[in-house]
Tab-separated table of C-alpha atoms and ligand atoms in Angstrom:
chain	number	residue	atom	x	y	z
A	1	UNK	CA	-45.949	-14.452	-120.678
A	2	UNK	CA	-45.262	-17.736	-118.604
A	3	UNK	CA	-48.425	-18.553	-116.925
A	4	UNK	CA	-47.361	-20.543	-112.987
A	5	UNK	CA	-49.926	-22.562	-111.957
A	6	UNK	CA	-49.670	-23.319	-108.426
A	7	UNK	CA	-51.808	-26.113	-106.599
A	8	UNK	CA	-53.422	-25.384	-102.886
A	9	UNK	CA	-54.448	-27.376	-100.410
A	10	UNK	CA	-57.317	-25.600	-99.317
A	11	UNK	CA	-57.337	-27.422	-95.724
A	12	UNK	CA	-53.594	-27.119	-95.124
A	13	UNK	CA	-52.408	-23.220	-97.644
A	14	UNK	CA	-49.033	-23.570	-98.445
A	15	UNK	CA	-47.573	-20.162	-97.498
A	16	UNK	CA	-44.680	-20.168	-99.956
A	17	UNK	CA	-47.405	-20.165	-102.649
A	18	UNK	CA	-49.604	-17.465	-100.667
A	19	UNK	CA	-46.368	-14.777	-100.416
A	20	UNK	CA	-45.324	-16.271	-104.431
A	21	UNK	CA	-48.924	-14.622	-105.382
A	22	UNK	CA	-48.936	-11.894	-103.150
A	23	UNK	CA	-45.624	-10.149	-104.373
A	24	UNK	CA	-46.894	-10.275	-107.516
A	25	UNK	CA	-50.173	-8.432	-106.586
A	26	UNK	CA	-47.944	-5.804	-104.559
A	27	UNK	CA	-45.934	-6.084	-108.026
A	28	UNK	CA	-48.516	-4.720	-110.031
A	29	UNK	CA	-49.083	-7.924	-111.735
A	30	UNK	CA	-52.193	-10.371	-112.020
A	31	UNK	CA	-53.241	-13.858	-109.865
A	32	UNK	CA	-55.780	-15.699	-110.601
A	33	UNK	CA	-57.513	-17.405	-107.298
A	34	UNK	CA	-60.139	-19.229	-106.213
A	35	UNK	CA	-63.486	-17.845	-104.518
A	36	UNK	CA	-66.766	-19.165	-102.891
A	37	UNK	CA	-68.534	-18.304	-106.226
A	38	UNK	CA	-66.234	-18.234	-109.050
A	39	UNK	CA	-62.516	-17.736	-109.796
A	40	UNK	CA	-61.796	-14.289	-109.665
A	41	UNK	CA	-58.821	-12.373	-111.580
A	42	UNK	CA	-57.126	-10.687	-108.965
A	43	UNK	CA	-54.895	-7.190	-109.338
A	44	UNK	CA	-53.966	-4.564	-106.756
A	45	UNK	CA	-56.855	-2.343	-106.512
A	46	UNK	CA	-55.325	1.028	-105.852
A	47	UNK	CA	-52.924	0.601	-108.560
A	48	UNK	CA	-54.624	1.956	-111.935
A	49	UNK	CA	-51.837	0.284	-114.134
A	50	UNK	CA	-52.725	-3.057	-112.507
A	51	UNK	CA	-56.431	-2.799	-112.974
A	52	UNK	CA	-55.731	-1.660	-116.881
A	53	UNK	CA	-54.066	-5.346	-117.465
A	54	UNK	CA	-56.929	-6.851	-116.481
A	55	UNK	CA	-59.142	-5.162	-118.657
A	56	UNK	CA	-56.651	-6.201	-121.190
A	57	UNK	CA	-55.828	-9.632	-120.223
A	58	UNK	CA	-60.709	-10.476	-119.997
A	59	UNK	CA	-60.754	-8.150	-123.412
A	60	UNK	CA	-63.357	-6.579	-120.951
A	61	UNK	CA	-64.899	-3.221	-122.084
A	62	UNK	CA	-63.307	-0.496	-120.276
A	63	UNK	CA	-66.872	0.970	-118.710
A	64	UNK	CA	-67.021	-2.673	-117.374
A	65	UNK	CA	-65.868	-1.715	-112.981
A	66	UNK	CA	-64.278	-4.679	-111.172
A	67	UNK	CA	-65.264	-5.468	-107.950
A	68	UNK	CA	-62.651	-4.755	-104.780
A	69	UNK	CA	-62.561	-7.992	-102.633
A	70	UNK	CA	-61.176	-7.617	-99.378
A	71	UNK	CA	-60.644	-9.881	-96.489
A	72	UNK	CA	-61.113	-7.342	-93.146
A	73	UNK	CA	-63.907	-5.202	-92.200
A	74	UNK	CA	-61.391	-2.196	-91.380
A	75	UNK	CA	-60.101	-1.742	-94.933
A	76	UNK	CA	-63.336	-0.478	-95.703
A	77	UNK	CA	-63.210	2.855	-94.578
A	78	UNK	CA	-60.395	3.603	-96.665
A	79	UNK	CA	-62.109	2.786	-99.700
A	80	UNK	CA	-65.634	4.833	-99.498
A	81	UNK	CA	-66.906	7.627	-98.626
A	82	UNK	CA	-69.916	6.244	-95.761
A	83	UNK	CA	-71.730	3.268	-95.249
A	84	UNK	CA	-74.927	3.416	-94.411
A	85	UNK	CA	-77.056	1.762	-92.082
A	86	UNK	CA	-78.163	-1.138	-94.447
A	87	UNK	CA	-75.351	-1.420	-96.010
A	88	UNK	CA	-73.333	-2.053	-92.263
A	89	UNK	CA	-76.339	-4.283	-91.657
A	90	UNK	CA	-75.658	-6.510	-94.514
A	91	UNK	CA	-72.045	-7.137	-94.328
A	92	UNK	CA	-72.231	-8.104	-90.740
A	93	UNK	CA	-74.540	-10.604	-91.829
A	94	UNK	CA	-72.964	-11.692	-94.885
A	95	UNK	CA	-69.862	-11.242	-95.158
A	96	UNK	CA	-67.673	-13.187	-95.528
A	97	UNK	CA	-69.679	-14.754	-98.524
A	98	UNK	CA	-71.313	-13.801	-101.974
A	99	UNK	CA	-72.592	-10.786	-101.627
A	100	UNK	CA	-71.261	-7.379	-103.002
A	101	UNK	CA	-71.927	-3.954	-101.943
A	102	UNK	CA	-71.794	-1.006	-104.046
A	103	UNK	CA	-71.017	2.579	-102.556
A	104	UNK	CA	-69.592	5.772	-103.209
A	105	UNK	CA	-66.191	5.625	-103.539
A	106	UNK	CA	-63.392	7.310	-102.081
A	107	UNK	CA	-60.527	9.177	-103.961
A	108	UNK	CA	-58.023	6.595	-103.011
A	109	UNK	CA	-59.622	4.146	-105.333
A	110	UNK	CA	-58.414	5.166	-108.807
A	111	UNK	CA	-61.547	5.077	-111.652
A	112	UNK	CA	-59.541	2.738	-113.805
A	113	UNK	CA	-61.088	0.194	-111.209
A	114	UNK	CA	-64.256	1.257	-111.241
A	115	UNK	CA	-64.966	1.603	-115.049
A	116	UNK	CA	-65.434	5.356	-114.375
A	117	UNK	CA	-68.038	5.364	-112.202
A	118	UNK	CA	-68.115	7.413	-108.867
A	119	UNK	CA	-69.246	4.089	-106.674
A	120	UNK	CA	-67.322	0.938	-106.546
A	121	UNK	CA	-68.568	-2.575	-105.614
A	122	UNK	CA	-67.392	-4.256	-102.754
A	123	UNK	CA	-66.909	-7.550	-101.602
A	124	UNK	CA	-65.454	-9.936	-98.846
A	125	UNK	CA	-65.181	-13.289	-100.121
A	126	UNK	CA	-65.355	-16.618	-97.723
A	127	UNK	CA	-63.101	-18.833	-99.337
A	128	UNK	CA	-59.806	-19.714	-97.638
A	129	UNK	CA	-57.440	-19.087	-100.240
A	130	UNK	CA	-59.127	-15.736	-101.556
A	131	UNK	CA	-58.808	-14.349	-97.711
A	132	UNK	CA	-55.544	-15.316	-97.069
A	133	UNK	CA	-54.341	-14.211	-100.337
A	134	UNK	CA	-56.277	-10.711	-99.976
A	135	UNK	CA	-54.656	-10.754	-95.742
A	136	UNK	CA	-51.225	-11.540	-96.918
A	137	UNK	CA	-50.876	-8.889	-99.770
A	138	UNK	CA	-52.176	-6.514	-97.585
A	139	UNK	CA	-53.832	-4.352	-100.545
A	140	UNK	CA	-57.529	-4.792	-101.695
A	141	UNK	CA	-57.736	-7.054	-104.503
A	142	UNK	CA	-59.627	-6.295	-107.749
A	143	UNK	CA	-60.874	-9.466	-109.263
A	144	UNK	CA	-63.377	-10.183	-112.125
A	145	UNK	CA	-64.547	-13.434	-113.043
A	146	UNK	CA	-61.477	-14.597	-114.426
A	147	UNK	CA	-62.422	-15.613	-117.834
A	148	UNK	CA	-62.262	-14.338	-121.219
A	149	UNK	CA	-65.602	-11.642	-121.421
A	150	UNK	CA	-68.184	-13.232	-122.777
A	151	UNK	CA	-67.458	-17.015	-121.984
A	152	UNK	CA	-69.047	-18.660	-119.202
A	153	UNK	CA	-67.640	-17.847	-115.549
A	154	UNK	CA	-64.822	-20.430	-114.819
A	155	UNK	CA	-65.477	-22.919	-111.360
A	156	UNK	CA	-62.500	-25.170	-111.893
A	157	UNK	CA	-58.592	-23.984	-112.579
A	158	UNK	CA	-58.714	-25.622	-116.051
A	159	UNK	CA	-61.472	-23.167	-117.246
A	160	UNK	CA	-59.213	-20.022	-116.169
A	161	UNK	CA	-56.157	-21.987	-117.850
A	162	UNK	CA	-58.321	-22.431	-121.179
A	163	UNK	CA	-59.304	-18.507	-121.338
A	164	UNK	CA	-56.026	-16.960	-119.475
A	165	UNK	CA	-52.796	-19.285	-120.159
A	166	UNK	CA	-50.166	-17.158	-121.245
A	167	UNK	CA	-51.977	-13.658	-120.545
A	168	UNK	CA	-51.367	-13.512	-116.736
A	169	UNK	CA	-49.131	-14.388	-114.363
A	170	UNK	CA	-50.332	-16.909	-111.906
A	171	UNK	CA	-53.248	-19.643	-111.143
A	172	UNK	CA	-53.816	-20.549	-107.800
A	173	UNK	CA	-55.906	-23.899	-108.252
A	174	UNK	CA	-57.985	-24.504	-104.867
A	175	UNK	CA	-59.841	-26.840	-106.818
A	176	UNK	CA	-63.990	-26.788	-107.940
A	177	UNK	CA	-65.451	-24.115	-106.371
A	178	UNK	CA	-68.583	-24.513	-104.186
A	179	UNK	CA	-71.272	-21.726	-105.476
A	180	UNK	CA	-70.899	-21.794	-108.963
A	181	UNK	CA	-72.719	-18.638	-109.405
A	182	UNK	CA	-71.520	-15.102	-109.009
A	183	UNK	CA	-72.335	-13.032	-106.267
A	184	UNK	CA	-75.513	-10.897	-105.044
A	185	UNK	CA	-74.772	-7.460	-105.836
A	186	UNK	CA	-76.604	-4.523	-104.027
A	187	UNK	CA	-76.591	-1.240	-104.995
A	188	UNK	CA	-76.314	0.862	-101.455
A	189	UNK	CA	-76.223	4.249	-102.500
A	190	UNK	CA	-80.176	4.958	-102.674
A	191	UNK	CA	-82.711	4.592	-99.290
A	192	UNK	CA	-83.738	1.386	-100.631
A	193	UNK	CA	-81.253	-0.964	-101.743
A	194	UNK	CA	-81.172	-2.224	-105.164
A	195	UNK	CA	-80.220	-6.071	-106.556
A	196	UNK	CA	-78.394	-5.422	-109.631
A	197	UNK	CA	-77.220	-9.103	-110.452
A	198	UNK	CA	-79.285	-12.264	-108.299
A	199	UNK	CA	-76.788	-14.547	-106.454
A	200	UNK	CA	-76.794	-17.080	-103.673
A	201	UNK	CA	-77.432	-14.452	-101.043
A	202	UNK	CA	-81.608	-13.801	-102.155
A	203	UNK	CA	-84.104	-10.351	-102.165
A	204	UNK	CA	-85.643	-12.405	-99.007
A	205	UNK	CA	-82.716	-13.231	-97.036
A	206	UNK	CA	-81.433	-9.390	-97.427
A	207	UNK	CA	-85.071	-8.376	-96.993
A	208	UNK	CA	-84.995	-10.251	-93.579
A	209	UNK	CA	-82.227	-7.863	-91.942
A	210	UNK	CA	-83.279	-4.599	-93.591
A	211	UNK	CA	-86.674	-4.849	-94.907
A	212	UNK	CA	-87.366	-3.677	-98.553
A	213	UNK	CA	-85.403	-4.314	-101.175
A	214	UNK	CA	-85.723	-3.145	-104.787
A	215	UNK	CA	-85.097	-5.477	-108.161
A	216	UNK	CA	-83.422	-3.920	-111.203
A	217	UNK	CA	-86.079	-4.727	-113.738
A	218	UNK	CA	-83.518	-4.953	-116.335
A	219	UNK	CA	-82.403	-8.311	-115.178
A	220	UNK	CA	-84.788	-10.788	-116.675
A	221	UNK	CA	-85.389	-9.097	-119.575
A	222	UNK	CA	-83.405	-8.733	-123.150
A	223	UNK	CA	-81.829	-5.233	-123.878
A	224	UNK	CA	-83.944	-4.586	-127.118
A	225	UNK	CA	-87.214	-3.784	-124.343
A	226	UNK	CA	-85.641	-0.634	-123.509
A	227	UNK	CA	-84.384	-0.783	-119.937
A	228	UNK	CA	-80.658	-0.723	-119.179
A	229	UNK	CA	-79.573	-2.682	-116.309
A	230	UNK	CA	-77.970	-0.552	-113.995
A	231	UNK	CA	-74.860	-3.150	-113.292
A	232	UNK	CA	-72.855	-1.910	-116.462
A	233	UNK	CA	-71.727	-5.662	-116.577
A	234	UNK	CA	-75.122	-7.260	-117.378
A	235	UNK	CA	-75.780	-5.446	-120.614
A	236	UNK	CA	-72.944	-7.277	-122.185
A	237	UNK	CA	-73.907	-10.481	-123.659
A	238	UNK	CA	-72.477	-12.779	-121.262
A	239	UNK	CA	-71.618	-16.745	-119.878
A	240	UNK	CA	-72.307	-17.592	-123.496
A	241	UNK	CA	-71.678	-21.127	-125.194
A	242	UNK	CA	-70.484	-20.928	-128.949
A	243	UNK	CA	-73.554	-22.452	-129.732
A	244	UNK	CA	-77.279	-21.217	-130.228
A	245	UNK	CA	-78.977	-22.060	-127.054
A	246	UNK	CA	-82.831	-22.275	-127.206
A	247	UNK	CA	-84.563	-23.349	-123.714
A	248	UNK	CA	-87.996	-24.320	-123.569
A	249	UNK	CA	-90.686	-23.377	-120.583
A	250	UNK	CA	-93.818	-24.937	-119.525
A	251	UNK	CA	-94.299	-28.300	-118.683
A	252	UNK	CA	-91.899	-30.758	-118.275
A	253	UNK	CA	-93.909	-33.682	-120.199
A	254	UNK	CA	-94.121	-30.825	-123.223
A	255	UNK	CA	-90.567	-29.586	-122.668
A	256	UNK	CA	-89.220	-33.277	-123.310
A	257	UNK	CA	-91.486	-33.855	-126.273
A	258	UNK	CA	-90.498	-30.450	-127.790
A	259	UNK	CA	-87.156	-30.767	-127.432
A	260	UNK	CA	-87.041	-34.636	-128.272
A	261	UNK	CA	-88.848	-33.076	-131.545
A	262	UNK	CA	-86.505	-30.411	-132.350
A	263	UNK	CA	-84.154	-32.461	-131.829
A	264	UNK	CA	-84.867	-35.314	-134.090
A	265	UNK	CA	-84.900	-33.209	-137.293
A	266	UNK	CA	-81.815	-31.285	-136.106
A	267	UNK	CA	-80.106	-35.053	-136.152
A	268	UNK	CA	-81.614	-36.025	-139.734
A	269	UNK	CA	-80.582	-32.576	-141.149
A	270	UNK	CA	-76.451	-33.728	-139.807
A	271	UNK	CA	-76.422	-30.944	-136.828
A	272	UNK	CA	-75.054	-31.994	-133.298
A	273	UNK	CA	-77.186	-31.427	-130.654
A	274	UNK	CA	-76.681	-30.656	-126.827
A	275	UNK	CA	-79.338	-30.971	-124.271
A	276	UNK	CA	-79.547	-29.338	-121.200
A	277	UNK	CA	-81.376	-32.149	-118.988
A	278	UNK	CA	-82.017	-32.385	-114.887
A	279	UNK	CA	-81.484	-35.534	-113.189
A	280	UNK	CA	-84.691	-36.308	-113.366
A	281	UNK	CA	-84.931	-35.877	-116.858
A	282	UNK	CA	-81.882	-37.278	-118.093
A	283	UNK	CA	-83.019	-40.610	-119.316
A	284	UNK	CA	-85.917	-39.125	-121.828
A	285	UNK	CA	-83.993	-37.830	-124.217
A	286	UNK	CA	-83.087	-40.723	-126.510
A	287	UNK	CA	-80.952	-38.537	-129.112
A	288	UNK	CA	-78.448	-35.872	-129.040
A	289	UNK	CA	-75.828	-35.276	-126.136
A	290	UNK	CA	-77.293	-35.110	-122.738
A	291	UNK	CA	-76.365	-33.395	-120.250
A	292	UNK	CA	-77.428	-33.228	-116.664
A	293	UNK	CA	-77.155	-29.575	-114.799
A	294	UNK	CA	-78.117	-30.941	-111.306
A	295	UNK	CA	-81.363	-31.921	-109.767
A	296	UNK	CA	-84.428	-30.100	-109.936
A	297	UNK	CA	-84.939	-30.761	-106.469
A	298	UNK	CA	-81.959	-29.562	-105.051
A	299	UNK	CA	-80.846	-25.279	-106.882
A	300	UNK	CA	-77.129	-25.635	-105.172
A	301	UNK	CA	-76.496	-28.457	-107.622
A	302	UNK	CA	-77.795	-26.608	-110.652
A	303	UNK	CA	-75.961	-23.514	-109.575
A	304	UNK	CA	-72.844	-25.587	-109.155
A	305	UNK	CA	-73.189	-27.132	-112.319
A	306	UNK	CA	-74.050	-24.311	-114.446
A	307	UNK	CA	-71.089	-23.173	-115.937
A	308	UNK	CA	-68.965	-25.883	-116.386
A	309	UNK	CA	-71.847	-28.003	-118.520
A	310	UNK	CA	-72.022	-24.519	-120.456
A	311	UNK	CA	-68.227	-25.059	-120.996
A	312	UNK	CA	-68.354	-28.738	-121.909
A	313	UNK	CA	-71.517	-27.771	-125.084
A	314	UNK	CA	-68.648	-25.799	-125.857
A	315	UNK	CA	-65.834	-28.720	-126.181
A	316	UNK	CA	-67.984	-31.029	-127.736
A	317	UNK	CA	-68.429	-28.805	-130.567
A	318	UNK	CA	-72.158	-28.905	-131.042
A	319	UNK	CA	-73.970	-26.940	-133.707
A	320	UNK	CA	-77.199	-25.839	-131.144
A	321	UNK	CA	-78.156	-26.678	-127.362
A	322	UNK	CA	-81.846	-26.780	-126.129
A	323	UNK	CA	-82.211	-26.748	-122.645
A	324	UNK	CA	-84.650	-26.845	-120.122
A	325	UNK	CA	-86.029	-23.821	-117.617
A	326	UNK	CA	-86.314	-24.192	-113.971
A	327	UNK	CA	-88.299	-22.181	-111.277
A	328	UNK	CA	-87.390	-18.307	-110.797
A	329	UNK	CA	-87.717	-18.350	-106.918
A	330	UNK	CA	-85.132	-18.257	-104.762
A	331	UNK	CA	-81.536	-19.314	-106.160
A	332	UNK	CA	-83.543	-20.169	-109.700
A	333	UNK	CA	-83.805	-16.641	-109.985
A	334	UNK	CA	-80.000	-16.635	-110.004
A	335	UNK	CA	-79.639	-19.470	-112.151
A	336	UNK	CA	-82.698	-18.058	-114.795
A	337	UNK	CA	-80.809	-14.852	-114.819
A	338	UNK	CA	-77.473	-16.458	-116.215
A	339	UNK	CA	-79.438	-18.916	-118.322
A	340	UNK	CA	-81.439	-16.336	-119.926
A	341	UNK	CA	-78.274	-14.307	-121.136
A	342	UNK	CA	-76.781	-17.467	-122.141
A	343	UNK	CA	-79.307	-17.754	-124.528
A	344	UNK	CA	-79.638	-14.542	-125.499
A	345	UNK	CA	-82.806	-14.159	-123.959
A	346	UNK	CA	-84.633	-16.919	-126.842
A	347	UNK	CA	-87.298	-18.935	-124.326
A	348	UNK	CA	-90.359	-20.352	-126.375
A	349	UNK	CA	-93.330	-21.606	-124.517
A	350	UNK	CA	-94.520	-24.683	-124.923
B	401	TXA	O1	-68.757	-13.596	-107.287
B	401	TXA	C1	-68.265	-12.601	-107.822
B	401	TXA	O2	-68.736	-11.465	-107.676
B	401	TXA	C2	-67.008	-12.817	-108.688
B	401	TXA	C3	-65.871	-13.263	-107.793
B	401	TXA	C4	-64.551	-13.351	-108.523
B	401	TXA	O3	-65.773	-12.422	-106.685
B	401	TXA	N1	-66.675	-11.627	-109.412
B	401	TXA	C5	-67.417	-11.182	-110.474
B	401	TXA	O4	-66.905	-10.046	-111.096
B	401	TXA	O5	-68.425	-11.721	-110.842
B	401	TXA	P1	-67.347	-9.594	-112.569
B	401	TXA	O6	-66.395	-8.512	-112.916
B	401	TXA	O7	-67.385	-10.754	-113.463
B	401	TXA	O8	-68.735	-8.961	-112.373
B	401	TXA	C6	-68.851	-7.718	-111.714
B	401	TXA	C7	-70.182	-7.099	-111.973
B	401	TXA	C8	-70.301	-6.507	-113.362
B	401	TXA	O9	-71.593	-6.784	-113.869
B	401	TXA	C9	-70.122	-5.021	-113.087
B	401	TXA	O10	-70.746	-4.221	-114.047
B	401	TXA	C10	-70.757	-4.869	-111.729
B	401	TXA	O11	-70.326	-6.017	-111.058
B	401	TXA	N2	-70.231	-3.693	-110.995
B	401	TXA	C11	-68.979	-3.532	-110.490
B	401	TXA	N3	-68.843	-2.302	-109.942
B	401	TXA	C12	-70.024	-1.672	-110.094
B	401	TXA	C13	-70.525	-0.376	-109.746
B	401	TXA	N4	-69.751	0.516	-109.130
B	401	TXA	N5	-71.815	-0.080	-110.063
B	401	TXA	C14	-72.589	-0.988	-110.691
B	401	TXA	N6	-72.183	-2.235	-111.054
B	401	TXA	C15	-70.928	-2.574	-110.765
B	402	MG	MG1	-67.863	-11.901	-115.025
C-alpha cells in the first residue's frame, strides 16, 4: 500500500488535506493524525471492518479496545448507554484534552472496537488537526497510538512513518506533539472512578471536581505479582527499546556512580551503552552515549521527551541503556509508569 504523507499547518489547516483524510475514514480506510498526547491511528469507529485493519496494520492483540476520539460533546450519547454524574463532571472540565473516559457502551459501537468488552473508552482530544479531522468526517474516530505494539508511542510523523509506511493509508504530519505521554484514562462505570493508565490530567486534579478517586494497583507493579491491570492494554509489554533497559533509584550522587560503574565494564567488555541522563546530570557521565530526557525540574519536558529518546537508544543500536528514575508525584507518576514497562519493570536500588 502507498503510504501519503501530507504536511499541516497547524495554525492555518489546509482543508483539501482535512476532506483528503476524511473520505478515507468515511472509506473505511486508516489516517494517521496528530494529537495533544501522541499520534493516534485513526479508523471509523462504527465500522468493524475498519477497526479490524488497525489491529492488523499495530499487530495489536485483538482483546487490545481502541479508544473512540471524538470532537463534540453531542456524539456522545450515541455511543453509551449513560453517563454518570462524575463522568459529565469530568469532561466538562477536561475535555478537550488527555483524558479518556470509559463507559458502557451502546450497541451502535461494534465490539471489534472495543476488544470485546461491553464498555468502550472515550476521548475528546484538543489538538487542532485531530478535531477538525474527527468534525469534518463526521464519524467518531478510533485511534491507537499509532505505532507498531510494543515500540515506544510515536510524538513526531517520522516515528509513525518508521512503524506504519506502507501499512496504512495516510500521515497527517502536524509536527512534534506537545504532551508526549498518553492520556489519563478513568474507568466510569463503578461509584468511584478508577485510573487505569496515569497521564497529564492527575488523581488530584480529577479528585478536585469529584472527590475520590481510586488507583489500579496493577500499574506500578510487574505482572509476575499477581494483579492484572484492569486496562487490557497495560499488561502487554509496552513503549519498549530493543535494548535491556536497567534504571537505577536512590540518590542521584549514587545513581551517577552506579551507572558510571556499570558502565565502565560494559565499555571494556565491547558493549555500547546508552544513558538515560537529566539536564542536570548530563555532564557526569564521562562514557557511553548520553542522553538527556528533560529537566528534573521541569516533568512537561521529561514527558515530552520520553519517547522519542526511547526511539533514538533504538537507532543508535546500543547493546543496554541504564537510566535514571525520577519522582512518582504528579506527572512522574505518568512518566514512572511508562518507564517502568520500558524496562520491564528491572529498578535496582542503590
Ligand atoms: O493519548 C491517547 O490516549 C492516545 C491518543 C492517540 O489519543 N491513544 C492511545 O491509545 O494511547 P492506545 O490504544 O495506545 O491505548 C489505549 C489504552 C489501552 O491500554 C487499552 O487497553 C485501554 O486504553 N482501553 C481502551 N478501551 C478500554 C476499555 N473499554 N476498558 C479498559 N481499558 C480500555
Ligand atoms: Mg499505545
Amino acid at each position: 500500500m502507498n503510504t501519503i504523507v501530507r504536511k499541516v499547518d497547524v495554525s492555518l489547516i489546509d482543508k483539501t488535506i482535512m476532506e483528503e483524510a476524511s473520505e478515507i475514514l468515511k472509506n473505511g480506510g486508516m489516517v494517521a493524525f496528530p494529537t495533544e498526547t501522541v499520534y493516534g491511528l485513526g479508523a471509523d469507529a462504527l465500522d468493524e471492518e475498519a477497526s479490524a485493519k488497525i489491529y492488523r496494520a499495530k499487530g495489536r492483540p485483538s482483546d487490545n479496545p481502541l479508544i473512540v476520539h471524538i470532537s463534540d460533546m453531542e456524539q456522545i450519547d450515541r455511543l453509551v448507554k449513560r453517563v454518570p454524574d462524575k463522568a459529565r463532571k469530568i469532561m466538562e472540565r477536561f475535555w478537550p484534552g488527555p483524558l479518556t473516559v470509559i463507559l458502557e457502551k451502546s450497541d451502535i459501537v461494534p465490539k471489534g472496537t472495543t476488544g470485546g468488552l461491553d464498555t468502550v473508552a472515550i476521548r475528546m482530544p484538543s489538538h487542532p488537526v485531530a478535531m477538525e479531522l474527527i468534525r469534518v468526517s463526521g464519524v467518531p474516530v478510533a485511534a491507537p497510538s499509532a505505532n507498531v505494539s510494543g515500540r515506544p508511542s510515536p510524538t513526531q510523523s517520522s516515528h509513525v512513518e518508521e512503524d506504519l509506511c506502507g501499512k496504512i493509508d495516510m500521515i497527517i504530519d502536524g509536527g512534534p506533539v506537545g504532551i508526549g505521554i498518553e492520556s489519563t484514562i478513568v474507568d466510569c462505570t463503578c461509584d468511584t472512578p478508577v485510573i487505569l493508565r496515569p497521564g497529564y490530567i492527575t488523581k488530584e486534579m480529577l479528585e478536585d471536581i469529584i472527590g475520590d478517586v481510586d488507583v489500579d494497583k496493577a500499574l506500578m507493579k510487574p505482572m509476575s505479582e499477581g494483579v492484572v491491570p484492569k486496562a487490557p492494554g497495560m499488561k502487554y509489554k509496552h513503549y519498549a527499546p530493543k535494548a535491556d533497559l536497567t534504571m537505577y533509584h536512590g540518590d542521584i550522587k549514587n545513581v551517577e556512580n552506579k551507572i558510571n560503574e556499570m558502565t565502565k565494564a560494559d565499555t571494556a567488555a565491547g558493549r555500547k551503552v546508552g544513558i538515560i541522563a537529566s539536564d542536570e546530570t548530563l555532564d557526569k557521565y564521562p562514557l557511553g552515549t548520553v542522553i538527556s530526557i528533560g529537566k528534573r525540574s521541569d516533568e512537561d519536558t521529561i514527558a515530552h521527551n520520553l519517547y522519542r529518546v526511547l526511539r533514538e537508544f533504538d537507532s543508535l543500536g546500543v547493546d543496554v541503556i541504564y537510566g535514571e528514575t525520577f519522582e512518582d508525584n504528579r506527572l512522574g507518576q505518568a512518566i514512572m509508569n511508562r518507564l517502568l514497562k520500558a524496562a520491564g519493570y528491572h529498578v535496582e536500588n542503590v
